[in-house]
GROMACS .gro file of C-alpha atoms in nm:
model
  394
    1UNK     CA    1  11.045  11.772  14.859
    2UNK     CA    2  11.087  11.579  14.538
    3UNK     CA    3  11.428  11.475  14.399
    4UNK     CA    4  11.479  11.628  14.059
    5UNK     CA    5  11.681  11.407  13.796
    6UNK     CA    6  12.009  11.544  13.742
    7UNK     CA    7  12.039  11.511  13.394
    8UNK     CA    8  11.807  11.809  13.467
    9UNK     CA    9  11.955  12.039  13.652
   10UNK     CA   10  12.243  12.280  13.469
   11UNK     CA   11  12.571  12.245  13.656
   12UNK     CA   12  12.504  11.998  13.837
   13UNK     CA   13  12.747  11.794  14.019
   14UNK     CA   14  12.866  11.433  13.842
   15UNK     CA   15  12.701  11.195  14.185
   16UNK     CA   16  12.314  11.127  14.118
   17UNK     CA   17  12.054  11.134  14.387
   18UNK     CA   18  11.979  10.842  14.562
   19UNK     CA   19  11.691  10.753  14.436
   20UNK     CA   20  11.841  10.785  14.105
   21UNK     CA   21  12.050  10.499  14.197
   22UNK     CA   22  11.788  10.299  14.339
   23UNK     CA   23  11.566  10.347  14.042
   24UNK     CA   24  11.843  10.281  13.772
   25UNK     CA   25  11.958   9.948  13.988
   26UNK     CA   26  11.596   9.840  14.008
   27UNK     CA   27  11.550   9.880  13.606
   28UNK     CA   28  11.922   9.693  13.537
   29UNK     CA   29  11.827   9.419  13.751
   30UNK     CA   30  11.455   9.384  13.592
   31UNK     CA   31  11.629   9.397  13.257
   32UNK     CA   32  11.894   9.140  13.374
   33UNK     CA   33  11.626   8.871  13.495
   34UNK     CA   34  11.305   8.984  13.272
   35UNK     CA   35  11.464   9.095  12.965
   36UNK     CA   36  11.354   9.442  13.004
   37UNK     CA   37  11.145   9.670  13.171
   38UNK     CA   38  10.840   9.714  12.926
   39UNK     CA   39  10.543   9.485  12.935
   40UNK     CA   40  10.491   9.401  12.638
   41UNK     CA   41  10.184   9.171  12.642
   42UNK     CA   42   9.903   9.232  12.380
   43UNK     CA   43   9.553   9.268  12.470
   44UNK     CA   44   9.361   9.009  12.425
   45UNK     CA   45   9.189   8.913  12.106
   46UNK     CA   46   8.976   8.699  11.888
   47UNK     CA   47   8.947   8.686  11.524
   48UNK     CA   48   8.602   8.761  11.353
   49UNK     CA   49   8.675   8.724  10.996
   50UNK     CA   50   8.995   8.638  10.752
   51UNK     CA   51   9.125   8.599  10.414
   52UNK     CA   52   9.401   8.736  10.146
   53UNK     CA   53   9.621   8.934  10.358
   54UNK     CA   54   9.310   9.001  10.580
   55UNK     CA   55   9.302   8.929  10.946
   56UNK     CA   56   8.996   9.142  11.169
   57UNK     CA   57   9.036   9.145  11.521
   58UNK     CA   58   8.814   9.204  11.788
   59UNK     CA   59   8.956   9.339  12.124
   60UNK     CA   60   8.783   9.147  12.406
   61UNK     CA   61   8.658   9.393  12.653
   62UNK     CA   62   8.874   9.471  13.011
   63UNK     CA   63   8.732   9.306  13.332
   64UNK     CA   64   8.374   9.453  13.426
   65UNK     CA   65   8.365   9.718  13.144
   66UNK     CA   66   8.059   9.681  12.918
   67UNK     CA   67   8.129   9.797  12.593
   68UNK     CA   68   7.923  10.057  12.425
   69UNK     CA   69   7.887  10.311  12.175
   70UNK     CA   70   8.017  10.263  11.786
   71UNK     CA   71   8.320  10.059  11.751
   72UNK     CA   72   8.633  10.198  11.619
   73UNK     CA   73   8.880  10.035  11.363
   74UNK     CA   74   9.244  10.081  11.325
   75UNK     CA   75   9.345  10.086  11.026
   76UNK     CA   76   9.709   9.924  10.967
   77UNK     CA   77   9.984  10.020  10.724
   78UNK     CA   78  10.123   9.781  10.511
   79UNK     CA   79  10.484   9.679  10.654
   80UNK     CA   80  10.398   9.796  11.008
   81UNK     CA   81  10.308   9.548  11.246
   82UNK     CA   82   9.982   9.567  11.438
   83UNK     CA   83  10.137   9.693  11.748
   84UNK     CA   84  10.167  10.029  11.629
   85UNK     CA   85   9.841  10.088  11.797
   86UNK     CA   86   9.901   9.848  12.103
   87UNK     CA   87  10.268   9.948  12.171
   88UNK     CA   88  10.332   9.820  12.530
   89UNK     CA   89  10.071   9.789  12.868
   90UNK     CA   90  10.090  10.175  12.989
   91UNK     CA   91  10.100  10.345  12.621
   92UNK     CA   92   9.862  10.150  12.424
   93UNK     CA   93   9.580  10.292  12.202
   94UNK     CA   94   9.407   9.976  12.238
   95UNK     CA   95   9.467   9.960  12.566
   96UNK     CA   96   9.304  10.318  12.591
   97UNK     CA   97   8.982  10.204  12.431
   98UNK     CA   98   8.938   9.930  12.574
   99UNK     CA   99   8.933  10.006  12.873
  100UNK     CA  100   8.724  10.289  12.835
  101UNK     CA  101   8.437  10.058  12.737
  102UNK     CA  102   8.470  10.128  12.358
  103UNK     CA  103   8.438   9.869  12.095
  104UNK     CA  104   8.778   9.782  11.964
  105UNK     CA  105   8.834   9.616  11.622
  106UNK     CA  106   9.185   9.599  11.444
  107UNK     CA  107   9.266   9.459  11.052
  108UNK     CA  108   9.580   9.327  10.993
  109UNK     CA  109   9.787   9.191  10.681
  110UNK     CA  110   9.940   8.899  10.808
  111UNK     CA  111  10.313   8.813  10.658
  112UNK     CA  112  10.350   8.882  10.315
  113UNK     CA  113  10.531   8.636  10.095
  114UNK     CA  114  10.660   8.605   9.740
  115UNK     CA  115  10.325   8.470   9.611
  116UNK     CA  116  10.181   8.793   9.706
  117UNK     CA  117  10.380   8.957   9.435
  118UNK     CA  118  10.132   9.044   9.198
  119UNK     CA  119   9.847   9.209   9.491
  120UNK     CA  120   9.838   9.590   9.403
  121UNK     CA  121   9.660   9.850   9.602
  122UNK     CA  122   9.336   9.748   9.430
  123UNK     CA  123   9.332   9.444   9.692
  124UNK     CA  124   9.367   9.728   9.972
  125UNK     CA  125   9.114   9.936   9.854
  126UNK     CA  126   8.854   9.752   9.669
  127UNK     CA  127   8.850   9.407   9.929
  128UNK     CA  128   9.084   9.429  10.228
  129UNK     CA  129   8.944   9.798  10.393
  130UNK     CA  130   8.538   9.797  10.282
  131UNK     CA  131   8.535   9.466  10.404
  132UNK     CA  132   8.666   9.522  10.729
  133UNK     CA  133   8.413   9.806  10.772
  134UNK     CA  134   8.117   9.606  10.674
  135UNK     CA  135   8.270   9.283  10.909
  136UNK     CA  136   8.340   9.514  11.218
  137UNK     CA  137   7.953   9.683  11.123
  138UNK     CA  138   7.775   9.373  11.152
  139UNK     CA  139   7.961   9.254  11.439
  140UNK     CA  140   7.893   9.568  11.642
  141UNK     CA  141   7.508   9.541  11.590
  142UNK     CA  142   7.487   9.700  11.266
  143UNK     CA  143   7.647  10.039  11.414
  144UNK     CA  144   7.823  10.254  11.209
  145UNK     CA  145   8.255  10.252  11.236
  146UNK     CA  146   8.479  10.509  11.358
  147UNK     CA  147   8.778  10.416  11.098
  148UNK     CA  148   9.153  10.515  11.236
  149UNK     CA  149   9.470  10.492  10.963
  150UNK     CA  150   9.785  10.589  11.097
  151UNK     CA  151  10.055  10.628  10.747
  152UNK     CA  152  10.001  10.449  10.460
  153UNK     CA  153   9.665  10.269  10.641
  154UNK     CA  154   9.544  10.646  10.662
  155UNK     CA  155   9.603  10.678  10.296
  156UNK     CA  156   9.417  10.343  10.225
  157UNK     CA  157   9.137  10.448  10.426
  158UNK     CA  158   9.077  10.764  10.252
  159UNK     CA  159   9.094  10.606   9.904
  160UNK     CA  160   8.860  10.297   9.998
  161UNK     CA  161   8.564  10.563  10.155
  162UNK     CA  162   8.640  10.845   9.808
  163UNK     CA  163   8.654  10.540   9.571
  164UNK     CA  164   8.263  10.496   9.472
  165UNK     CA  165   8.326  10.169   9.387
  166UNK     CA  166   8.368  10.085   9.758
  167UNK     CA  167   7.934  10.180   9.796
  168UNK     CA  168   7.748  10.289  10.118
  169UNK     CA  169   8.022  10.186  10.375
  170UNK     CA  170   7.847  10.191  10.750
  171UNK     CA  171   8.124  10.482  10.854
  172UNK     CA  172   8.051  10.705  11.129
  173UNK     CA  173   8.401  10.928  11.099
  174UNK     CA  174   8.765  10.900  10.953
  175UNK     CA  175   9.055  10.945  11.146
  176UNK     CA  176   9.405  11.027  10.957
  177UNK     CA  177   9.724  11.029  11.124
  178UNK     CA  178  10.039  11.097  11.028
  179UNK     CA  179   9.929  11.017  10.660
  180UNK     CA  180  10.180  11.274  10.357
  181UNK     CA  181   9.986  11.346  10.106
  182UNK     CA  182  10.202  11.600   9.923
  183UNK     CA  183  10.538  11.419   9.920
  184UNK     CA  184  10.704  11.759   9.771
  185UNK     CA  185  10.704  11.852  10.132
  186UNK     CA  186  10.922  11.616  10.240
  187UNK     CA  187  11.226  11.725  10.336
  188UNK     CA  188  11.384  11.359  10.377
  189UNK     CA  189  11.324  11.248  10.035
  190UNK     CA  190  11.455  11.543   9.882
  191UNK     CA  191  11.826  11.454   9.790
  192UNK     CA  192  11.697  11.163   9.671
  193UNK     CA  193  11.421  11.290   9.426
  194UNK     CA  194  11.695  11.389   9.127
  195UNK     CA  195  11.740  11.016   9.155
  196UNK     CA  196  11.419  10.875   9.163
  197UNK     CA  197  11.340  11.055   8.786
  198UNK     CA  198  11.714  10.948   8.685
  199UNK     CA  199  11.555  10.671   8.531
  200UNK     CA  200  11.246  10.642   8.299
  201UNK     CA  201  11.064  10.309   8.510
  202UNK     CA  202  11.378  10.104   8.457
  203UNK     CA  203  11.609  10.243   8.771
  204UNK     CA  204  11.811   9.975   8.987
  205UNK     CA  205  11.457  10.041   9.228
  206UNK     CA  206  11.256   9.884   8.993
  207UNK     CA  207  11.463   9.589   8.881
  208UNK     CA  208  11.545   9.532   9.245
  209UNK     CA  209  11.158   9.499   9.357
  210UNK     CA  210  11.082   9.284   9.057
  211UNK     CA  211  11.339   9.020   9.093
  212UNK     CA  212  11.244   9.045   9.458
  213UNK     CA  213  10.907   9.010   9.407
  214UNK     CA  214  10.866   9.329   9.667
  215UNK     CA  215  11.037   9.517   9.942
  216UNK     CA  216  11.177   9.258  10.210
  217UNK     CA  217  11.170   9.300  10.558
  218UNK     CA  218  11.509   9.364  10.646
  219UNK     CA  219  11.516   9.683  10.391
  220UNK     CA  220  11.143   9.795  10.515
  221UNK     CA  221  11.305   9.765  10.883
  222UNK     CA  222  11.630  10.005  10.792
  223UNK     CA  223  11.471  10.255  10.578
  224UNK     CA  224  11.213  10.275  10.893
  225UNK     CA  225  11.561  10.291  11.091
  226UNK     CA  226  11.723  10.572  10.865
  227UNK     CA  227  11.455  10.796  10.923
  228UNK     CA  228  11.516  10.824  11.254
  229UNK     CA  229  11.895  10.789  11.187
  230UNK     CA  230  11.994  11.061  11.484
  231UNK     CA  231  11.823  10.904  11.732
  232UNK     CA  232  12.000  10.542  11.647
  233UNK     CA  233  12.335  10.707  11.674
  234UNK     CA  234  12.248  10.889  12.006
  235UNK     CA  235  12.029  10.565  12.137
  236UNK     CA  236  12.325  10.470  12.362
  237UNK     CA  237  12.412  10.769  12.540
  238UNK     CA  238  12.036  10.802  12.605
  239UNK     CA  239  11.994  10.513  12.762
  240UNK     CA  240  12.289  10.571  12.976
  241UNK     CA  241  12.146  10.926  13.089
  242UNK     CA  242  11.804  10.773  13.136
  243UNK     CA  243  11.909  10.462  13.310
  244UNK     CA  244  11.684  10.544  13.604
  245UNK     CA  245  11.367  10.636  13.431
  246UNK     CA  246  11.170  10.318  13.348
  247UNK     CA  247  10.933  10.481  13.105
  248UNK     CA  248  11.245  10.607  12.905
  249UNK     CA  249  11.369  10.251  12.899
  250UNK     CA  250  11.058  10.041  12.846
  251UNK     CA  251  10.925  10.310  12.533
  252UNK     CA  252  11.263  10.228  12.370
  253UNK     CA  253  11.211   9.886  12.403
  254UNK     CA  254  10.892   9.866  12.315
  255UNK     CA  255  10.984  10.101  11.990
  256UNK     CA  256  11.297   9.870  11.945
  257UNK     CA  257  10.992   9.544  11.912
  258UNK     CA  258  10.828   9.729  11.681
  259UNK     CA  259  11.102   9.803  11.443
  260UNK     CA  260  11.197   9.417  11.468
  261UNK     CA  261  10.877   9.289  11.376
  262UNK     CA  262  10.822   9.505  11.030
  263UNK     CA  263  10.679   9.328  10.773
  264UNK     CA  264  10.736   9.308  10.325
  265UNK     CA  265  10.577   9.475  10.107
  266UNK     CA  266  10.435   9.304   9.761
  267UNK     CA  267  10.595   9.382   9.480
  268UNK     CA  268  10.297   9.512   9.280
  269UNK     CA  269  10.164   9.777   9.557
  270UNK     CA  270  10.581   9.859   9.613
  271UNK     CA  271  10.604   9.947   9.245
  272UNK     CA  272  10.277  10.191   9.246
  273UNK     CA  273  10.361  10.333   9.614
  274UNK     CA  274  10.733  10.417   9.500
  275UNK     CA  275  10.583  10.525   9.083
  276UNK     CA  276  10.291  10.679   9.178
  277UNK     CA  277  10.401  10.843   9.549
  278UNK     CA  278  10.773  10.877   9.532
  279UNK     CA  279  10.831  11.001   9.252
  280UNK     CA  280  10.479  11.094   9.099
  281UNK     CA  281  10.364  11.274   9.414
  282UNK     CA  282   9.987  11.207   9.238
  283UNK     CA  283   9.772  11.227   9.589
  284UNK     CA  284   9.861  11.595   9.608
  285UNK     CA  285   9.600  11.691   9.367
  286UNK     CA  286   9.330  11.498   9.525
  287UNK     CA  287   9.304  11.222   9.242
  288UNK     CA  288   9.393  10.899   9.221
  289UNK     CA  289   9.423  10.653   8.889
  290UNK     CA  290   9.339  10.310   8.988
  291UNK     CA  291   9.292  10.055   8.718
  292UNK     CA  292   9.015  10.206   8.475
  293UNK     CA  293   8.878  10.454   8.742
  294UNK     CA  294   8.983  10.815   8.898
  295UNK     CA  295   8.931  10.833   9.268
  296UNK     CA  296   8.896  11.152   9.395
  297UNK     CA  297   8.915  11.265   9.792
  298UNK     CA  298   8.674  11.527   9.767
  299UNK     CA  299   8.425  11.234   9.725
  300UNK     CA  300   8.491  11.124  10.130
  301UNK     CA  301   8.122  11.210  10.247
  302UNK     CA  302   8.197  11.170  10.614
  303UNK     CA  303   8.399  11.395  10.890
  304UNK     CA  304   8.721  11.354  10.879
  305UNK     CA  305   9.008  11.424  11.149
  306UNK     CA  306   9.359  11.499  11.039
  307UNK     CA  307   9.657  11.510  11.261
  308UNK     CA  308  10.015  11.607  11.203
  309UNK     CA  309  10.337  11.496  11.425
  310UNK     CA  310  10.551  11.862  11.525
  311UNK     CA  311  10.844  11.613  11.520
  312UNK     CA  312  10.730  11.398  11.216
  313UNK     CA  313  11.004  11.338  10.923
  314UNK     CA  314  10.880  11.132  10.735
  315UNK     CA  315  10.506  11.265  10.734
  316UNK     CA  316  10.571  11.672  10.803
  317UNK     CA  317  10.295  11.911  10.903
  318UNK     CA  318  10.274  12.077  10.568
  319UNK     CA  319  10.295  11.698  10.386
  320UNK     CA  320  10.001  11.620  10.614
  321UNK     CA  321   9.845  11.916  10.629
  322UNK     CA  322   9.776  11.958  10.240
  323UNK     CA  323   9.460  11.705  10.232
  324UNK     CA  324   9.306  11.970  10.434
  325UNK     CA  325   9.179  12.169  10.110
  326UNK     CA  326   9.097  11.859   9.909
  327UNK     CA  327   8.858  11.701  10.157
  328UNK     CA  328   8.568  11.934   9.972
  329UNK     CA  329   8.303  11.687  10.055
  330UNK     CA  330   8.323  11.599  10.422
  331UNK     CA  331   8.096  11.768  10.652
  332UNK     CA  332   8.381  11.829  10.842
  333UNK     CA  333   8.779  11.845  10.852
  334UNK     CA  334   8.959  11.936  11.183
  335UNK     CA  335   9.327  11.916  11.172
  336UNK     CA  336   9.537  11.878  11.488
  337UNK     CA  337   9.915  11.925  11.525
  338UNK     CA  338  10.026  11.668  11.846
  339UNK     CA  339  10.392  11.600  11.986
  340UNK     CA  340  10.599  11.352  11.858
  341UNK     CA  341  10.734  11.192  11.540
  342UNK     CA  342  10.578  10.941  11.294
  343UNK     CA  343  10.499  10.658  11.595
  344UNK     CA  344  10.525  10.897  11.920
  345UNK     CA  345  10.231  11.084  11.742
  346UNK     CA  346  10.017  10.777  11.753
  347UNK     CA  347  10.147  10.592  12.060
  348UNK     CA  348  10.436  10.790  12.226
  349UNK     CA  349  10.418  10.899  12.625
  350UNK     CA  350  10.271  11.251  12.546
  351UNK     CA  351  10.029  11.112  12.288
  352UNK     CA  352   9.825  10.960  12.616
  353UNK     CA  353   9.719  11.306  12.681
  354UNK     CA  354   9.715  11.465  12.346
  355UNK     CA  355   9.560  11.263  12.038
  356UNK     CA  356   9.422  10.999  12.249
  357UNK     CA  357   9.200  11.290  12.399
  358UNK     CA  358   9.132  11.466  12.073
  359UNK     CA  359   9.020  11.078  11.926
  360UNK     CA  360   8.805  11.047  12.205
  361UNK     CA  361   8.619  11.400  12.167
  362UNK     CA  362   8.592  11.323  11.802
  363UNK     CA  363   8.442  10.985  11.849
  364UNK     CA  364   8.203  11.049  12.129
  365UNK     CA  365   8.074  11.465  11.875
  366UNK     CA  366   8.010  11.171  11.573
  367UNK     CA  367   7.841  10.874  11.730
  368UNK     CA  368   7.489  10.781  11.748
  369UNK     CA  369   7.296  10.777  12.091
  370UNK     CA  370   7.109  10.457  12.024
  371UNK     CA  371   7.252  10.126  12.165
  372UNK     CA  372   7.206   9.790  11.982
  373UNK     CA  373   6.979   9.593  12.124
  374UNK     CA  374   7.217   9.286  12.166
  375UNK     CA  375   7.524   9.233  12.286
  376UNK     CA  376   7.827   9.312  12.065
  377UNK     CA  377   7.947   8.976  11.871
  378UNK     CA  378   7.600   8.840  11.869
  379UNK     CA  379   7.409   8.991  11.612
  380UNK     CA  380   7.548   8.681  11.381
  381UNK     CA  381   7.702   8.348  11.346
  382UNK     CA  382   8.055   8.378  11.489
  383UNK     CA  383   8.292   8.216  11.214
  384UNK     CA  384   8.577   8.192  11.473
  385UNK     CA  385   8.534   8.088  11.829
  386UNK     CA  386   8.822   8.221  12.088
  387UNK     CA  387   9.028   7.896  12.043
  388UNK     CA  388   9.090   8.024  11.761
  389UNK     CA  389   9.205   8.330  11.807
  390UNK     CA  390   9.569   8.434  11.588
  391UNK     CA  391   9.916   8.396  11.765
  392UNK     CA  392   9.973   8.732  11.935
  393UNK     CA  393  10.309   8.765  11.928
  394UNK     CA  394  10.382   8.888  11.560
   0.00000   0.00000   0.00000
């Protein structure tokens, strides 16, 4: 008969079970001589292509497992790091792929720096997404891409495939996650909006992110970190109750890496995210203003899945959900609501069997039959061999 926990039972008596004990002195031990009890390694990579704040990565494939099908590319948000999608060995979307013989392809940002400053959206949208596509395309065999955003990398994805500027991207599907379109319906930036329109474009927020030449790391890490204020306050009696369940411990680590490793914003794209988002809320009518050009979402021509958090705060169901009705020239929209907040929705323990599954039945309904006739990676000159492959442990 299994041993339940007894944080789980009502009433029950202050001693734990012994395995209880056995299992929490195990996981303070590993932490003692390890560090901690998550394993943290990335999966392998190489890099295909680079340039401004553009890194594309290509997940080699696991062991025996012969990759096939249409690749898929994740999408990052600016400030996140990368490991939003490959969170720890265990609970990693990449991980997930990979192994399941799909081809894996990631674009990150790289650190940003005070010469960045003046790199608005425009570089997001008009260079830094298309070309991913077309990189990831061509290195697949000329297949089309499954694109993934999770936040603000959904929100870049959507723009770069409605902007018609962006041409005939090779894009299979579009996968949003987690991505507020209709600010209004956030319920954590409320107090603050009366603020926000205090000023007229010259607010202490503006001045701030011009002298600084952006948002820097240590405020992009605590406003992550004040979202999720409860939980910080509440972190250590958690751990204390949990001390015995290693995938407690080694998802709060691997969350607690993450948090560590966020990354700046530029000033430029700060100032039209926190103008234009913030405190114009403009995405929630479907249009976009982007240097002499309207974008407009009900110009995305391909399928496009939506999902929502239940537990999300900074990107609520409704906030979410609103692109729903905008998406007016996709073939289809399915929206999904999953557990979890903003990252458990993407890469939390319940997500393994929730929107990993749904991404996976969504992939496989919008991919072609045919396979390339070569291998994947050598339909043309590599520009990077695996030597040279990025540092994997930002």
């Amino acid at each position: 008969m299994d041993l339940v926990p007894l944080r789980s039972v009502p009433g029950a008596g202050l001693l734990p079970a012994p395995d209880q004990v056995v299992a929490a002195a195990s996981n303070v031990a590993h932490k003692v001589l390890y560090g901690g009890v998550a394993d943290l390694r990335p999966m392998p990579r190489t890099l295909i292509d680079d340039g401004t704040l553009r890194e594309v990565y290509h997940y080699r494939p696991a062991g025996h497992v012969q990759e096939q099908g249409d690749p898929v590319l994740l999408v990052t948000p600016l400030a996140a790091p990368s490991s939003c999608y490959d969170l720890r060995r265990g609970c990693s979307l990449v991980e997930h792929f990979v192994t399941e013989g799909r081809p894996t392809y990631l674009v990150e940002y790289g650190e940003v720096s005070f010469r960045d400053r003046n790199l608005g959206m425009e570089h997001w949208i008009d260079e830094v997404v298309p070309t991913a596509i077309r990189e990831v395309s061509k290195h697949a065999g000329d297949r089309p891409v499954h694109v993934i955003g999770w936040s603000l990398g959904g929100i870049f994805s959507m723009l770069t495939l409605a902007d018609k500027r962006s041409g005939d991207l090779p894009v299979a599907s579009l996968t949003v996650v987690g991505s507020p379109i209709d600010v209004a319906l956030v319920p954590l930036l409320a107090p603050f909006r009366p603020l926000l329109n205090l000023f007229n474009g010259n607010g202490p927020i503006t001045k701030g992110y011009q002298m600084l030449g952006g948002a820097p790391k240590p405020l992009v890490k605590w406003a992550f970190q004040l979202t999720a204020f409860q939980k910080l306050v509440t972190k250590p009696l958690a751990l204390a109750t949990h001390v015995d369940d290693r995938e407690f411990l080694a998802q709060v680590e691997a969350v607690d890496a993450f948090t560590s490793n966020m990354i700046a914003y530029p000033g430029r794209t700060f100032g039209q995210l926190y103008h234009r988002f913030a405190k114009g809320n403009q995405l929630a009518t479907g249009t976009f203003e982007l240097d002499d050009r309207t974008i407009d979402l009900a110009d995305i021509a391909v399928p496009v899945l939506v999902f929502g958090g239940a537990a999300d705060g900074i990107a609520p169901v409704p906030a979410v959900h609103a692109v729903v009705p905008l998406l007016k020239g996709s073939p289809e929209v399915r929206f999904e609501v999953v557990p979890g907040g903003h990252l458990g929705m993407l890469t939390g323990r319940a997500a393994r069997r929730t929107t990993w599954l749904a991404m996976d039945e969504w992939i496989t309904q919008w991919s072609g039959g045919e396979q390339p006739t070569e291998a994947i990676g050598t339909s043309r000159k590599r520009r990077h061999s695996s030597a040279a492959s990025r540092a994997l442990s930002k």
